[in-house]
Short mmCIF file of C-alpha atoms in Angstrom, two decimals:
data_model
loop_
_atom_site.label_atom_id
_atom_site.label_comp_id
_atom_site.label_asym_id
_atom_site.label_seq_id
_atom_site.Cartn_x
_atom_site.Cartn_y
_atom_site.Cartn_z
CA UNK V 4 126.91 201.08 81.98
CA UNK V 5 125.21 203.11 84.74
CA UNK V 6 127.70 205.93 84.25
CA UNK V 7 126.99 205.86 80.50
CA UNK V 8 123.30 206.69 80.99
CA UNK V 9 123.40 209.12 83.87
CA UNK V 10 122.80 211.67 85.08
CA UNK V 11 119.69 212.30 83.01
CA UNK V 12 118.80 215.97 82.36
CA UNK V 13 116.68 218.05 84.72
CA UNK V 14 115.00 220.95 82.95
CA UNK V 15 112.68 223.76 83.95
CA UNK V 16 109.21 223.51 82.42
CA UNK V 17 107.10 226.20 80.78
CA UNK V 18 103.94 224.34 81.84
CA UNK V 19 102.34 226.21 84.74
CA UNK V 20 101.17 224.66 87.99
CA UNK V 21 99.62 226.82 90.73
CA UNK V 22 102.46 229.34 90.99
CA UNK V 23 105.19 226.75 91.57
CA UNK V 24 108.54 226.39 89.79
CA UNK V 25 108.11 223.16 87.87
CA UNK V 26 111.03 220.97 86.75
CA UNK V 27 111.19 217.58 85.06
CA UNK V 28 113.88 214.88 85.21
CA UNK V 29 114.10 213.22 81.78
CA UNK V 30 114.67 209.53 82.50
CA UNK V 31 112.79 209.00 79.24
CA UNK V 32 116.01 210.15 77.52
CA UNK V 33 118.11 207.23 78.81
CA UNK V 34 119.67 205.97 75.55
CA UNK V 35 118.28 202.44 75.36
CA UNK V 36 114.87 201.22 74.14
CA UNK V 37 113.09 204.60 74.53
CA UNK V 38 114.54 205.06 78.04
CA UNK V 39 112.62 205.17 81.29
CA UNK V 40 112.78 203.83 84.83
CA UNK V 41 112.68 200.23 83.63
CA UNK V 42 116.00 200.69 81.82
CA UNK V 43 117.68 201.90 85.02
CA UNK V 44 116.49 198.71 86.71
CA UNK V 45 117.22 196.43 83.74
CA UNK V 46 120.89 197.46 83.76
CA UNK V 47 121.25 196.14 87.31
CA UNK V 48 119.40 192.92 86.44
CA UNK V 49 121.66 192.39 83.42
CA UNK V 50 124.73 192.67 85.65
CA UNK V 51 123.39 189.86 87.87
CA UNK V 52 122.37 187.76 84.86
CA UNK V 53 125.87 187.95 83.42
CA UNK V 54 127.56 187.33 86.78
CA UNK V 55 125.38 184.25 87.38
CA UNK V 56 125.81 183.12 83.75
CA UNK V 57 122.04 182.68 83.25
CA UNK V 58 120.85 181.92 79.71
CA UNK V 59 117.10 182.56 80.01
CA UNK V 60 115.04 185.47 81.36
CA UNK V 61 111.49 185.05 82.64
CA UNK V 62 109.30 187.96 83.74
CA UNK V 63 105.67 189.06 83.63
CA UNK V 64 103.50 192.09 82.95
CA UNK V 65 100.58 193.45 80.95
CA UNK V 66 100.40 194.17 77.23
CA UNK V 67 101.13 197.83 78.05
CA UNK V 68 104.15 196.98 80.21
CA UNK V 69 107.24 199.11 79.59
CA UNK V 70 109.14 196.68 81.82
CA UNK V 71 108.39 193.68 79.59
CA UNK V 72 109.25 195.59 76.40
CA UNK V 73 112.61 196.70 77.79
CA UNK V 74 113.51 193.29 79.23
CA UNK V 75 112.65 191.68 75.85
CA UNK V 76 114.85 194.27 74.09
CA UNK V 77 117.70 193.74 76.56
CA UNK V 78 117.51 189.97 76.12
CA UNK V 79 117.54 190.32 72.33
CA UNK V 80 120.55 192.64 72.46
CA UNK V 81 122.50 190.05 74.49
CA UNK V 82 121.27 186.99 72.60
CA UNK V 83 119.48 185.63 75.67
CA UNK V 84 116.15 183.78 75.40
CA UNK V 85 113.20 185.54 77.05
CA UNK V 86 109.72 184.48 78.15
CA UNK V 87 107.02 187.02 79.06
CA UNK V 88 103.98 185.84 81.04
CA UNK V 89 100.96 188.07 80.43
CA UNK V 90 97.52 187.93 82.08
CA UNK V 91 94.61 187.46 79.65
CA UNK V 92 92.53 190.29 81.12
CA UNK V 93 94.83 192.93 79.61
CA UNK V 94 94.60 191.36 76.18
CA UNK V 95 95.02 194.22 73.69
CA UNK V 96 97.50 195.22 71.02
CA UNK V 97 99.84 198.08 72.00
CA UNK V 98 103.14 199.34 70.60
CA UNK V 99 104.81 197.72 73.61
CA UNK V 100 103.19 194.32 72.95
CA UNK V 101 104.11 194.58 69.26
CA UNK V 102 107.74 195.23 70.12
CA UNK V 103 107.86 192.39 72.67
CA UNK V 104 106.92 190.04 69.80
CA UNK V 105 109.30 191.83 67.44
CA UNK V 106 112.20 191.16 69.83
CA UNK V 107 111.41 187.44 69.62
CA UNK V 108 110.28 186.91 73.20
CA UNK V 109 108.03 183.93 73.89
CA UNK V 110 104.69 185.17 75.22
CA UNK V 111 102.62 182.95 77.53
CA UNK V 112 99.08 184.16 78.22
CA UNK V 113 97.21 182.92 81.29
CA UNK V 114 94.37 183.89 83.56
CA UNK V 115 95.36 186.46 86.19
CA UNK V 116 94.71 183.97 88.99
CA UNK V 117 97.20 181.52 87.43
CA UNK V 118 100.13 183.92 86.98
CA UNK V 119 102.09 182.61 89.98
CA UNK V 120 101.49 178.98 89.02
CA UNK V 121 102.44 179.67 85.38
CA UNK V 122 105.68 181.34 86.44
CA UNK V 123 106.61 178.40 88.70
CA UNK V 124 105.80 175.86 85.97
CA UNK V 125 107.76 177.82 83.36
CA UNK V 126 110.86 178.09 85.56
CA UNK V 127 110.65 174.39 86.48
CA UNK V 128 110.38 173.31 82.83
CA UNK V 129 113.31 175.50 81.77
CA UNK V 130 115.50 174.00 84.50
CA UNK V 131 114.39 170.47 83.53
CA UNK V 132 115.39 171.28 79.93
CA UNK V 133 118.89 172.23 81.06
CA UNK V 134 118.54 176.02 81.02
CA UNK V 135 119.62 178.42 83.76
CA UNK V 136 116.74 180.92 84.02
CA UNK V 137 116.79 184.29 85.79
CA UNK V 138 113.44 185.51 87.08
CA UNK V 139 112.53 189.21 87.29
CA UNK V 140 109.41 190.26 89.20
CA UNK V 141 106.90 192.39 87.31
CA UNK V 142 108.00 196.01 87.01
CA UNK V 143 111.47 195.10 88.29
CA UNK V 144 110.18 194.90 91.85
CA UNK V 145 112.76 194.14 94.57
CA UNK V 146 116.00 195.48 96.05
CA UNK V 147 117.77 195.53 92.70
CA UNK V 148 115.11 197.84 91.26
CA UNK V 149 115.03 199.92 94.45
CA UNK V 150 118.78 200.49 94.21
CA UNK V 151 118.36 201.92 90.70
CA UNK V 152 116.19 204.74 92.07
CA UNK V 153 118.39 205.39 95.08
CA UNK V 154 120.96 206.22 92.41
CA UNK V 155 118.42 208.40 90.55
CA UNK V 156 117.75 210.32 93.77
CA UNK V 157 121.49 210.86 94.21
CA UNK V 158 121.54 212.42 90.73
CA UNK V 159 118.78 214.80 91.88
CA UNK V 160 120.75 215.59 95.05
CA UNK V 161 123.87 216.39 93.03
CA UNK V 162 121.84 218.67 90.74
CA UNK V 163 120.52 220.53 93.78
CA UNK V 164 124.02 221.10 95.14
CA UNK V 165 125.45 222.15 91.78
CA UNK V 166 122.60 224.55 91.02
CA UNK V 167 121.93 225.87 94.54
CA UNK V 168 118.32 224.73 94.52
CA UNK V 169 116.23 222.48 96.75
CA UNK V 170 113.24 220.55 95.47
CA UNK V 171 110.47 220.73 98.05
CA UNK V 172 108.49 217.98 96.31
CA UNK V 173 109.44 215.12 93.99
CA UNK V 174 106.45 213.60 92.16
CA UNK V 175 106.34 210.50 89.97
CA UNK V 176 103.92 207.81 88.82
CA UNK V 177 103.83 204.90 91.27
CA UNK V 178 102.98 201.47 89.83
CA UNK V 179 104.62 198.44 91.46
CA UNK V 180 106.19 200.84 93.98
CA UNK V 181 109.89 200.14 93.39
CA UNK V 182 110.66 203.56 91.89
CA UNK V 183 108.98 205.26 94.85
CA UNK V 184 110.81 203.00 97.33
CA UNK V 185 114.15 203.90 95.75
CA UNK V 186 113.42 207.64 95.84
CA UNK V 187 112.30 207.45 99.49
CA UNK V 188 115.42 205.49 100.46
CA UNK V 189 117.59 207.95 98.55
CA UNK V 190 115.96 210.89 100.33
CA UNK V 191 116.27 209.23 103.76
CA UNK V 192 119.93 208.33 103.21
CA UNK V 193 120.69 211.93 102.23
CA UNK V 194 118.99 213.77 105.08
CA UNK V 195 115.32 213.47 104.08
CA UNK V 196 115.44 216.69 102.04
CA UNK V 197 112.39 216.35 99.81
CA UNK V 198 108.83 215.10 100.12
CA UNK V 199 108.48 212.15 97.76
CA UNK V 200 104.93 211.82 96.41
CA UNK V 201 103.92 208.78 94.37
CA UNK V 202 100.77 209.17 92.26
CA UNK V 203 99.30 205.69 91.88
CA UNK V 204 98.19 204.65 88.42
CA UNK V 205 96.33 201.55 89.64
CA UNK V 206 96.75 200.34 93.21
CA UNK V 207 94.65 201.57 96.10
CA UNK V 208 95.53 202.05 99.75
CA UNK V 209 96.25 200.49 102.16
CA UNK V 210 97.80 197.83 99.89
CA UNK V 211 99.71 200.32 97.70
CA UNK V 212 101.40 202.06 100.65
CA UNK V 213 102.13 198.72 102.33
CA UNK V 214 104.00 197.39 99.27
CA UNK V 215 106.11 200.57 99.02
CA UNK V 216 106.91 200.49 102.75
CA UNK V 217 107.97 196.83 102.57
CA UNK V 218 110.31 197.66 99.69
CA UNK V 219 111.76 200.65 101.57
CA UNK V 220 112.46 198.64 104.71
CA UNK V 221 113.79 195.66 102.76
CA UNK V 222 116.41 197.93 101.17
CA UNK V 223 117.23 199.76 104.42
CA UNK V 224 117.70 196.38 106.14
CA UNK V 225 120.12 195.38 103.39
CA UNK V 226 122.20 198.44 104.29
CA UNK V 227 121.91 197.83 108.05
CA UNK V 228 119.76 200.95 108.47
CA UNK V 229 116.82 201.41 110.86
CA UNK V 230 113.33 200.62 109.52
CA UNK V 231 110.82 203.46 109.00
CA UNK V 232 107.06 203.63 109.47
CA UNK V 233 104.16 204.28 107.13
CA UNK V 234 104.54 208.04 107.67
CA UNK V 235 107.53 207.92 105.30
CA UNK V 236 105.30 206.85 102.39
CA UNK V 237 103.11 209.32 100.46
CA UNK V 238 101.25 207.00 98.11
CA UNK V 239 98.31 208.92 96.60
CA UNK V 240 95.48 206.75 95.23
CA UNK V 241 92.89 209.48 94.54
CA UNK V 242 93.62 209.67 90.80
CA UNK V 243 93.63 206.02 89.66
CA UNK V 244 90.24 206.66 88.00
CA UNK V 245 88.92 203.20 86.98
CA UNK V 246 92.26 201.46 87.69
CA UNK V 247 95.17 200.35 85.53
CA UNK V 248 94.78 201.56 81.95
CA UNK V 249 91.87 203.88 82.73
CA UNK V 250 92.03 207.58 81.90
CA UNK V 251 89.69 210.44 81.05
CA UNK V 252 89.58 213.65 79.01
CA UNK V 253 91.37 215.53 81.82
CA UNK V 254 94.38 213.19 81.59
CA UNK V 255 94.43 213.63 77.80
CA UNK V 256 94.17 217.42 78.22
CA UNK V 257 97.22 217.42 80.51
CA UNK V 258 99.15 215.29 78.01
CA UNK V 259 98.28 217.76 75.25
CA UNK V 260 99.22 220.75 77.44
CA UNK V 261 102.68 219.35 78.25
CA UNK V 262 103.31 218.30 74.63
CA UNK V 263 102.27 221.66 73.20
CA UNK V 264 103.97 223.76 75.91
CA UNK V 265 107.20 221.84 76.54
CA UNK V 266 107.39 219.36 73.63
CA UNK V 267 107.51 216.41 76.02
CA UNK V 268 105.40 213.28 75.31
CA UNK V 269 103.56 211.66 78.21
CA UNK V 270 101.22 208.66 78.06
CA UNK V 271 97.81 208.04 79.67
CA UNK V 272 98.77 204.76 81.39
CA UNK V 273 101.74 205.98 83.43
CA UNK V 274 103.38 209.41 83.11
CA UNK V 275 100.40 211.40 81.83
CA UNK V 276 98.21 210.01 84.58
CA UNK V 277 100.93 210.78 87.12
CA UNK V 278 101.35 214.36 85.87
CA UNK V 279 97.56 214.83 85.95
CA UNK V 280 97.46 213.51 89.53
CA UNK V 281 100.34 215.76 90.55
CA UNK V 282 98.50 218.86 89.31
CA UNK V 283 95.33 217.81 91.10
CA UNK V 284 97.25 217.09 94.34
CA UNK V 285 99.02 220.47 94.22
CA UNK V 286 95.76 222.33 93.65
CA UNK V 287 93.90 220.38 96.36
CA UNK V 288 96.63 220.98 98.95
CA UNK V 289 97.13 224.63 97.88
CA UNK V 290 100.85 224.13 97.31
CA UNK V 291 102.39 227.26 95.82
CA UNK V 292 105.74 229.08 95.55
CA UNK V 293 107.64 225.78 95.81
CA UNK V 294 110.24 223.99 93.70
CA UNK V 295 108.54 220.90 92.30
CA UNK V 296 110.25 218.09 90.37
CA UNK V 297 108.41 215.51 88.27
CA UNK V 298 110.29 212.35 87.25
CA UNK V 299 109.51 211.33 83.66
CA UNK V 300 109.74 207.54 83.98
CA UNK V 301 109.47 206.82 80.25
CA UNK V 302 106.92 204.85 78.26
CA UNK V 303 107.07 206.88 75.05
CA UNK V 304 105.69 204.04 72.83
CA UNK V 305 102.42 204.25 74.81
CA UNK V 306 102.08 207.90 73.73
CA UNK V 307 101.61 206.74 70.13
CA UNK V 308 98.92 204.20 71.11
CA UNK V 309 96.64 207.13 71.92
CA UNK V 310 97.70 209.69 69.33
CA UNK V 311 94.75 208.93 67.05
CA UNK V 312 92.36 209.06 70.01
CA UNK V 313 93.71 212.50 70.87
CA UNK V 314 93.25 213.73 67.30
CA UNK V 315 89.73 212.35 67.00
CA UNK V 316 88.63 213.92 70.28
#
Protein backbone atom coordinates (compact mmCIF):
# COMPACT_ATOMS: atom_id res chain seq x y z
CA UNK A 1 0.00 0.00 0.00
CA UNK A 2 2.97 2.35 0.59
CA UNK A 3 3.74 2.36 -3.13
CA UNK A 4 0.08 3.20 -3.84
CA UNK A 5 0.26 6.47 -1.89
CA UNK A 6 3.72 7.71 -2.71
CA UNK A 7 5.56 9.71 -3.70
CA UNK A 8 3.35 12.66 -2.81
CA UNK A 9 3.72 15.78 -4.99
CA UNK A 10 6.27 18.50 -4.30
CA UNK A 11 5.24 21.83 -5.81
CA UNK A 12 6.70 25.32 -5.94
CA UNK A 13 4.67 27.91 -4.04
CA UNK A 14 3.64 31.40 -5.08
CA UNK A 15 3.61 32.47 -1.42
CA UNK A 16 6.67 34.61 -0.75
CA UNK A 17 9.09 34.17 2.14
CA UNK A 18 12.11 36.49 2.53
CA UNK A 19 13.53 35.97 -0.96
CA UNK A 20 13.69 32.18 -0.73
CA UNK A 21 12.39 29.59 -3.22
CA UNK A 22 9.54 27.99 -1.32
CA UNK A 23 8.24 24.47 -2.04
CA UNK A 24 5.63 22.30 -0.34
CA UNK A 25 5.35 18.50 -0.15
CA UNK A 26 1.65 17.57 -0.26
CA UNK A 27 1.28 14.68 2.17
CA UNK A 28 -2.22 16.04 2.69
CA UNK A 29 -3.02 14.54 -0.73
CA UNK A 30 -2.39 10.94 0.36
CA UNK A 31 -5.61 9.25 -0.82
CA UNK A 32 -7.07 8.01 2.46
CA UNK A 33 -9.09 9.89 5.09
CA UNK A 34 -7.95 13.40 4.02
CA UNK A 35 -4.29 12.27 3.91
CA UNK A 36 -1.48 13.49 6.13
CA UNK A 37 1.46 12.15 8.10
CA UNK A 38 -0.79 9.99 10.27
CA UNK A 39 -1.86 7.97 7.23
CA UNK A 40 1.76 7.19 6.35
CA UNK A 41 2.21 5.85 9.88
CA UNK A 42 -1.18 4.09 10.03
CA UNK A 43 -0.31 2.00 6.96
CA UNK A 44 2.68 0.53 8.80
CA UNK A 45 0.61 -0.09 11.94
CA UNK A 46 -2.05 -1.85 9.87
CA UNK A 47 0.57 -4.19 8.43
CA UNK A 48 1.61 -5.23 11.96
CA UNK A 49 -2.01 -5.55 13.10
CA UNK A 50 -2.79 -7.91 10.25
CA UNK A 51 0.43 -9.90 10.69
CA UNK A 52 -0.27 -10.34 14.42
CA UNK A 53 -3.97 -11.05 13.75
CA UNK A 54 -5.13 -8.46 16.31
CA UNK A 55 -8.86 -7.72 16.45
CA UNK A 56 -8.93 -4.52 18.52
CA UNK A 57 -7.07 -1.19 18.26
CA UNK A 58 -6.51 1.08 21.25
CA UNK A 59 -4.92 4.52 20.99
CA UNK A 60 -5.22 7.98 22.53
CA UNK A 61 -5.25 11.65 21.61
CA UNK A 62 -7.14 14.93 21.89
CA UNK A 63 -10.45 15.88 20.30
CA UNK A 64 -8.45 17.64 17.55
CA UNK A 65 -6.24 14.61 16.90
CA UNK A 66 -5.72 13.73 13.24
CA UNK A 67 -4.09 10.51 14.42
CA UNK A 68 -7.21 9.33 16.26
CA UNK A 69 -9.50 10.23 13.36
CA UNK A 70 -7.36 8.30 10.86
CA UNK A 71 -6.92 5.26 13.13
CA UNK A 72 -10.71 5.18 13.70
CA UNK A 73 -11.26 5.37 9.92
CA UNK A 74 -8.68 2.66 9.25
CA UNK A 75 -10.28 0.38 11.85
CA UNK A 76 -13.73 0.95 10.36
CA UNK A 77 -12.46 0.18 6.85
CA UNK A 78 -11.06 -3.16 8.05
CA UNK A 79 -13.95 -4.06 10.36
CA UNK A 80 -11.73 -3.89 13.45
CA UNK A 81 -13.04 -2.57 16.78
CA UNK A 82 -11.38 0.64 18.00
CA UNK A 83 -11.17 2.46 21.32
CA UNK A 84 -9.94 6.06 21.59
CA UNK A 85 -8.87 7.39 25.01
CA UNK A 86 -9.21 11.17 25.21
CA UNK A 87 -8.21 13.52 28.05
CA UNK A 88 -11.06 15.63 29.46
CA UNK A 89 -9.13 18.90 29.30
CA UNK A 90 -9.40 19.04 25.50
CA UNK A 91 -13.14 18.51 25.63
CA UNK A 92 -14.55 20.29 22.57
CA UNK A 93 -16.40 19.33 19.41
CA UNK A 94 -14.26 19.35 16.24
CA UNK A 95 -14.71 17.82 12.79
CA UNK A 96 -12.13 15.22 13.83
CA UNK A 97 -14.02 14.28 17.01
CA UNK A 98 -17.28 14.11 15.03
CA UNK A 99 -15.74 11.73 12.53
CA UNK A 100 -14.20 9.54 15.25
CA UNK A 101 -17.74 8.99 16.56
CA UNK A 102 -19.07 8.59 13.01
CA UNK A 103 -16.61 5.74 12.40
CA UNK A 104 -18.06 3.93 15.41
CA UNK A 105 -15.01 4.10 17.67
CA UNK A 106 -15.60 3.78 21.41
CA UNK A 107 -14.46 6.98 23.13
CA UNK A 108 -13.27 6.86 26.75
CA UNK A 109 -12.76 10.26 28.41
CA UNK A 110 -10.52 10.56 31.46
CA UNK A 111 -8.51 13.11 33.36
CA UNK A 112 -5.10 13.79 31.79
CA UNK A 113 -3.33 12.39 34.85
CA UNK A 114 -5.17 9.07 34.44
CA UNK A 115 -4.44 8.47 30.75
CA UNK A 116 -1.73 5.86 31.37
CA UNK A 117 -3.83 4.03 33.96
CA UNK A 118 -6.90 4.12 31.69
CA UNK A 119 -4.92 2.67 28.79
CA UNK A 120 -3.56 -0.16 30.96
CA UNK A 121 -7.02 -0.95 32.36
CA UNK A 122 -8.59 -0.90 28.90
CA UNK A 123 -5.98 -3.26 27.43
CA UNK A 124 -6.29 -5.61 30.44
CA UNK A 125 -10.08 -5.76 30.17
CA UNK A 126 -9.98 -6.43 26.43
CA UNK A 127 -7.56 -9.32 26.94
CA UNK A 128 -9.70 -10.69 29.79
CA UNK A 129 -12.70 -10.58 27.42
CA UNK A 130 -10.84 -12.70 24.87
CA UNK A 131 -9.77 -9.96 22.46
CA UNK A 132 -6.30 -9.47 20.99
CA UNK A 133 -5.71 -5.69 21.19
CA UNK A 134 -3.01 -3.70 19.39
CA UNK A 135 -1.92 -0.51 21.12
CA UNK A 136 -0.72 2.57 19.21
CA UNK A 137 0.94 5.42 21.10
CA UNK A 138 -0.56 8.88 20.62
CA UNK A 139 0.43 10.44 17.30
CA UNK A 140 1.86 7.11 16.13
CA UNK A 141 4.96 7.62 18.25
CA UNK A 142 7.67 4.93 18.00
CA UNK A 143 9.94 3.22 15.47
CA UNK A 144 7.06 2.24 13.21
CA UNK A 145 6.03 5.89 12.85
CA UNK A 146 9.65 7.00 12.49
CA UNK A 147 10.15 4.57 9.61
CA UNK A 148 7.22 6.16 7.75
CA UNK A 149 9.05 9.50 7.64
CA UNK A 150 12.40 7.98 6.74
CA UNK A 151 10.52 6.85 3.64
CA UNK A 152 9.06 10.35 3.16
CA UNK A 153 12.58 11.80 3.30
CA UNK A 154 13.70 9.30 0.67
CA UNK A 155 10.92 10.61 -1.58
CA UNK A 156 12.31 14.13 -1.08
CA UNK A 157 15.83 12.87 -1.86
CA UNK A 158 14.63 11.23 -5.08
CA UNK A 159 12.87 14.46 -6.10
CA UNK A 160 16.11 16.38 -5.55
CA UNK A 161 18.08 13.99 -7.76
CA UNK A 162 15.45 13.92 -10.50
CA UNK A 163 15.04 17.70 -10.58
CA UNK A 164 18.66 18.73 -9.92
CA UNK A 165 17.76 20.71 -6.82
CA UNK A 166 18.88 20.60 -3.18
CA UNK A 167 16.64 21.71 -0.34
CA UNK A 168 18.72 23.67 2.16
CA UNK A 169 15.95 23.52 4.77
CA UNK A 170 13.04 21.16 5.39
CA UNK A 171 10.42 22.59 7.77
CA UNK A 172 7.39 20.87 9.28
CA UNK A 173 5.13 21.04 12.33
CA UNK A 174 6.54 18.97 15.20
CA UNK A 175 4.01 17.51 17.66
CA UNK A 176 4.86 14.15 19.24
CA UNK A 177 8.20 14.29 17.39
CA UNK A 178 7.97 11.11 15.29
CA UNK A 179 7.71 12.91 11.94
CA UNK A 180 10.77 14.99 12.80
CA UNK A 181 12.68 11.91 14.01
CA UNK A 182 11.96 10.13 10.72
CA UNK A 183 13.08 13.12 8.62
CA UNK A 184 16.28 13.49 10.66
CA UNK A 185 17.07 9.77 10.33
CA UNK A 186 16.33 9.93 6.61
CA UNK A 187 18.66 12.90 6.19
CA UNK A 188 21.44 11.26 8.26
CA UNK A 189 21.17 7.97 6.36
CA UNK A 190 21.46 9.84 3.05
CA UNK A 191 24.46 12.06 3.79
CA UNK A 192 22.89 14.71 6.03
CA UNK A 193 21.97 16.91 3.06
CA UNK A 194 19.32 19.20 4.53
CA UNK A 195 18.71 21.03 7.78
CA UNK A 196 15.53 19.59 9.29
CA UNK A 197 13.65 22.18 11.37
CA UNK A 198 10.65 21.14 13.46
CA UNK A 199 8.33 23.96 14.53
CA UNK A 200 6.70 22.83 17.76
CA UNK A 201 2.95 23.32 18.08
CA UNK A 202 2.89 22.58 21.82
CA UNK A 203 5.94 21.14 23.55
CA UNK A 204 8.73 23.24 24.98
CA UNK A 205 12.44 22.55 25.26
CA UNK A 206 14.34 20.76 26.67
CA UNK A 207 11.61 18.08 26.78
CA UNK A 208 10.59 18.47 23.12
CA UNK A 209 14.15 18.06 21.78
CA UNK A 210 14.81 15.17 24.17
CA UNK A 211 11.81 13.19 22.90
CA UNK A 212 12.84 13.70 19.26
CA UNK A 213 16.45 12.69 20.01
CA UNK A 214 15.32 9.53 21.82
CA UNK A 215 13.20 8.58 18.80
CA UNK A 216 16.10 9.26 16.40
CA UNK A 217 18.54 7.13 18.37
CA UNK A 218 15.99 4.37 18.94
CA UNK A 219 15.57 4.03 15.17
CA UNK A 220 19.30 4.30 14.43
CA UNK A 221 19.96 1.58 17.03
CA UNK A 222 17.42 -0.63 15.28
CA UNK A 223 19.51 -0.29 12.10
CA UNK A 224 22.82 -0.82 13.94
CA UNK A 225 23.85 2.79 13.29
CA UNK A 226 25.81 5.07 15.64
CA UNK A 227 23.79 7.31 17.99
CA UNK A 228 23.81 11.09 17.47
CA UNK A 229 23.75 13.99 19.92
CA UNK A 230 21.32 16.82 20.57
CA UNK A 231 23.04 18.93 17.90
CA UNK A 232 21.21 16.83 15.29
CA UNK A 233 17.82 18.09 16.51
CA UNK A 234 16.43 21.53 15.58
CA UNK A 235 13.24 21.64 17.62
CA UNK A 236 11.97 25.24 17.70
CA UNK A 237 9.61 26.09 20.57
CA UNK A 238 9.41 29.88 20.12
CA UNK A 239 6.06 29.80 18.30
CA UNK A 240 3.87 27.53 20.46
CA UNK A 241 2.01 30.65 21.66
CA UNK A 242 -0.20 29.48 24.57
CA UNK A 243 0.43 25.77 23.87
CA UNK A 244 -1.52 23.06 22.06
CA UNK A 245 -4.58 24.48 20.31
CA UNK A 246 -3.56 28.12 20.83
CA UNK A 247 -3.19 30.48 17.88
CA UNK A 248 -3.45 34.19 17.13
CA UNK A 249 -4.41 36.55 14.31
CA UNK A 250 -0.93 36.18 12.77
CA UNK A 251 -1.43 32.40 12.38
CA UNK A 252 -4.85 33.01 10.82
CA UNK A 253 -3.33 35.64 8.49
CA UNK A 254 -0.73 33.14 7.27
CA UNK A 255 -3.46 30.52 6.69
CA UNK A 256 -5.43 33.05 4.64
CA UNK A 257 -2.31 34.09 2.68
CA UNK A 258 -1.48 30.49 1.69
CA UNK A 259 -5.10 29.68 0.83
CA UNK A 260 -5.58 32.79 -1.30
CA UNK A 261 -2.14 32.63 -2.96
CA UNK A 262 -1.67 28.89 -3.50
CA UNK A 263 -5.13 27.40 -2.84
CA UNK A 264 -3.77 25.16 -0.10
CA UNK A 265 -5.70 24.77 3.19
CA UNK A 266 -3.73 24.82 6.44
CA UNK A 267 -5.13 24.63 9.98
CA UNK A 268 -4.30 26.65 13.12
CA UNK A 269 -3.54 23.62 15.34
CA UNK A 270 -0.82 21.99 13.26
CA UNK A 271 0.17 23.03 9.71
CA UNK A 272 -0.86 26.69 9.83
CA UNK A 273 0.98 27.17 13.10
CA UNK A 274 4.01 25.38 11.64
CA UNK A 275 3.98 27.52 8.48
CA UNK A 276 3.64 30.67 10.62
CA UNK A 277 6.60 29.55 12.76
CA UNK A 278 8.66 28.75 9.68
CA UNK A 279 8.18 32.27 8.30
CA UNK A 280 9.08 33.80 11.66
CA UNK A 281 12.18 31.58 11.97
CA UNK A 282 13.36 32.47 8.45
CA UNK A 283 12.91 36.19 9.07
CA UNK A 284 14.59 36.05 12.50
CA UNK A 285 17.62 34.15 11.17
CA UNK A 286 17.79 36.25 7.97
CA UNK A 287 17.65 33.19 5.74
CA UNK A 288 17.43 34.21 2.09
CA UNK A 289 18.22 32.91 -1.42
CA UNK A 290 17.74 29.29 -0.26
CA UNK A 291 15.58 26.37 -1.37
CA UNK A 292 13.08 25.77 1.41
CA UNK A 293 10.65 22.83 1.63
CA UNK A 294 7.62 22.74 3.92
CA UNK A 295 5.98 19.36 4.58
CA UNK A 296 2.17 19.61 4.62
CA UNK A 297 1.35 16.94 7.21
CA UNK A 298 -2.42 17.03 6.67
CA UNK A 299 -5.27 17.85 9.03
CA UNK A 300 -7.65 19.36 6.48
CA UNK A 301 -10.80 18.76 8.62
CA UNK A 302 -9.36 21.17 11.21
CA UNK A 303 -9.31 23.90 8.55
CA UNK A 304 -13.12 23.84 8.49
CA UNK A 305 -13.37 24.12 12.30
CA UNK A 306 -12.04 27.66 11.99
CA UNK A 307 -13.54 28.78 8.70
CA UNK A 308 -16.35 30.72 10.37
CA UNK A 309 -13.87 32.33 12.79
CA UNK A 310 -11.82 33.47 9.81
CA UNK A 311 -14.88 34.96 8.10
CA UNK A 312 -16.09 36.73 11.21
CA UNK A 313 -12.69 38.28 11.89
